[in-house]
Coordinates of C-alpha atoms in Angstrom, one line a residue:
X833 CA 73.8 90.1 93.7
X834 CA 76.0 91.4 91.2
X835 CA 78.0 89.1 88.8
X836 CA 81.8 88.2 89.4
X837 CA 83.5 89.6 86.6
X838 CA 85.4 87.4 84.3
X839 CA 89.1 86.9 84.1
X840 CA 90.6 87.5 81.0
X841 CA 93.6 85.3 82.0
X842 CA 93.4 81.5 81.2
X843 CA 94.4 79.1 83.5
X844 CA 97.7 78.7 82.4
X845 CA 98.2 82.1 82.5
X846 CA 97.2 82.4 86.3
X847 CA 99.6 79.2 86.9
X848 CA 102.5 81.7 85.2
X849 CA 101.9 84.4 87.2
X850 CA 101.6 82.4 90.6
X851 CA 105.2 81.1 89.6
X852 CA 106.6 84.0 88.8
X853 CA 105.1 85.4 91.9
X854 CA 106.7 82.5 93.8
X855 CA 110.1 82.9 92.2
X856 CA 110.1 87.1 93.4
X857 CA 109.9 85.5 96.6
X858 CA 112.6 82.2 96.3
X859 CA 115.1 84.8 95.1
X860 CA 115.4 86.7 98.2
X861 CA 115.8 84.1 100.1
X862 CA 118.9 83.7 102.3
X863 CA 121.5 80.8 101.5
X864 CA 120.9 79.6 105.6
X865 CA 118.7 80.6 108.3
X866 CA 122.2 81.0 110.1
X867 CA 122.5 84.5 107.5
X868 CA 119.8 86.1 109.7
X869 CA 121.6 88.2 112.3
X870 CA 119.1 91.0 112.5
X871 CA 118.6 93.1 115.7
X872 CA 116.4 91.4 118.6
X873 CA 115.7 94.1 120.6
X874 CA 115.4 98.0 120.4
X875 CA 113.8 100.5 117.8
X876 CA 114.3 99.7 113.9
X877 CA 114.1 101.7 111.0
X878 CA 112.9 100.4 107.9
X879 CA 113.9 102.3 104.6
X880 CA 110.7 103.3 102.3
X881 CA 111.3 100.6 99.9
X882 CA 110.5 98.2 102.4
X883 CA 108.2 100.1 104.4
X884 CA 106.7 102.4 102.0
X885 CA 102.9 102.6 103.5
X886 CA 102.4 103.0 107.0
X887 CA 104.7 102.6 109.6
X888 CA 108.6 103.2 109.0
X889 CA 109.5 102.5 112.6
X890 CA 109.4 99.4 115.1
X891 CA 109.9 98.4 119.0
X892 CA 111.3 94.8 119.1
X893 CA 110.7 95.2 122.7
X894 CA 106.6 94.8 121.8
X895 CA 105.3 92.0 120.7
X896 CA 103.3 93.2 118.2
X897 CA 105.1 95.9 116.6
X898 CA 107.9 93.1 116.5
X899 CA 105.5 90.9 114.4
X900 CA 104.8 93.8 112.2
X901 CA 108.5 94.3 111.5
X902 CA 108.9 90.4 110.4
X903 CA 105.8 90.6 108.1
X904 CA 106.9 93.6 106.5
X905 CA 110.4 92.5 106.0
X906 CA 109.2 89.1 105.0
X907 CA 106.8 90.8 102.4
X908 CA 108.7 93.9 101.3
X909 CA 111.9 93.2 101.9
X910 CA 115.0 92.8 99.3
X911 CA 117.6 90.0 99.5
X912 CA 120.3 92.2 101.3
X913 CA 117.3 93.4 103.7
X914 CA 116.6 90.3 105.3
X915 CA 120.1 89.5 107.1
X916 CA 119.9 93.2 108.3
X917 CA 116.6 93.0 109.4
X918 CA 115.4 89.6 110.4
X919 CA 116.8 87.5 113.3
X920 CA 116.7 83.8 113.0
X921 CA 116.0 82.7 116.8
X922 CA 113.5 85.3 116.7
X923 CA 112.2 84.2 113.2
X924 CA 111.9 80.7 114.6
X925 CA 110.2 82.1 117.9
X926 CA 107.4 84.1 116.1
X927 CA 107.3 81.6 112.9
X928 CA 103.6 79.7 114.6
X929 CA 102.2 82.9 114.3
X930 CA 103.8 84.7 111.6
X931 CA 103.1 82.2 109.1
X932 CA 99.6 82.8 109.5
X933 CA 100.5 86.9 108.8
X934 CA 101.9 86.3 105.6
X935 CA 100.6 85.2 102.1
X936 CA 100.5 81.6 101.3
X937 CA 103.1 82.1 98.7
X938 CA 105.7 83.9 101.3
X939 CA 104.8 80.9 103.8
X940 CA 105.2 78.2 101.4
X941 CA 108.1 79.7 99.7
X942 CA 110.0 80.0 103.2
X943 CA 108.8 76.9 104.5
X944 CA 109.9 75.0 101.0
X945 CA 113.3 76.4 101.7
X946 CA 113.9 76.1 105.3
X947 CA 112.6 72.7 106.7
X948 CA 113.1 73.9 110.5
X949 CA 110.0 76.6 109.6
X950 CA 108.1 74.0 108.3
X951 CA 108.5 71.7 111.7
X952 CA 107.6 74.8 113.6
X953 CA 104.7 75.5 111.3
X954 CA 103.4 71.7 111.8
X955 CA 104.1 71.4 115.9
X956 CA 101.6 74.7 116.0
X957 CA 99.1 73.5 113.9

């Protein structure tokens, strides 16, 4: 078995990196979930700065594509993209499954900021 490479980062460096990563997502959050007024049906085309790799067109009428769009926007979208592409009702509906598809940091930041999402996550567990 090959030896695992040693990281040159100290524990405090890793903690600082994690804090910066969390802050990146916190700065993107809308003030309120009600601000998320994106489409609930039809085809959505994401711009290159959001969908820079893979699919760029998502049909919201197809459950897997709808989930993929939300995952992509939560990870890659900028602050101004969130209200444009996400919808409060759909986010709440998708959250019990979506929360397991996004990274831990994204999940934690969104659930810390919006108790309604945290409650949906707890009810699904």
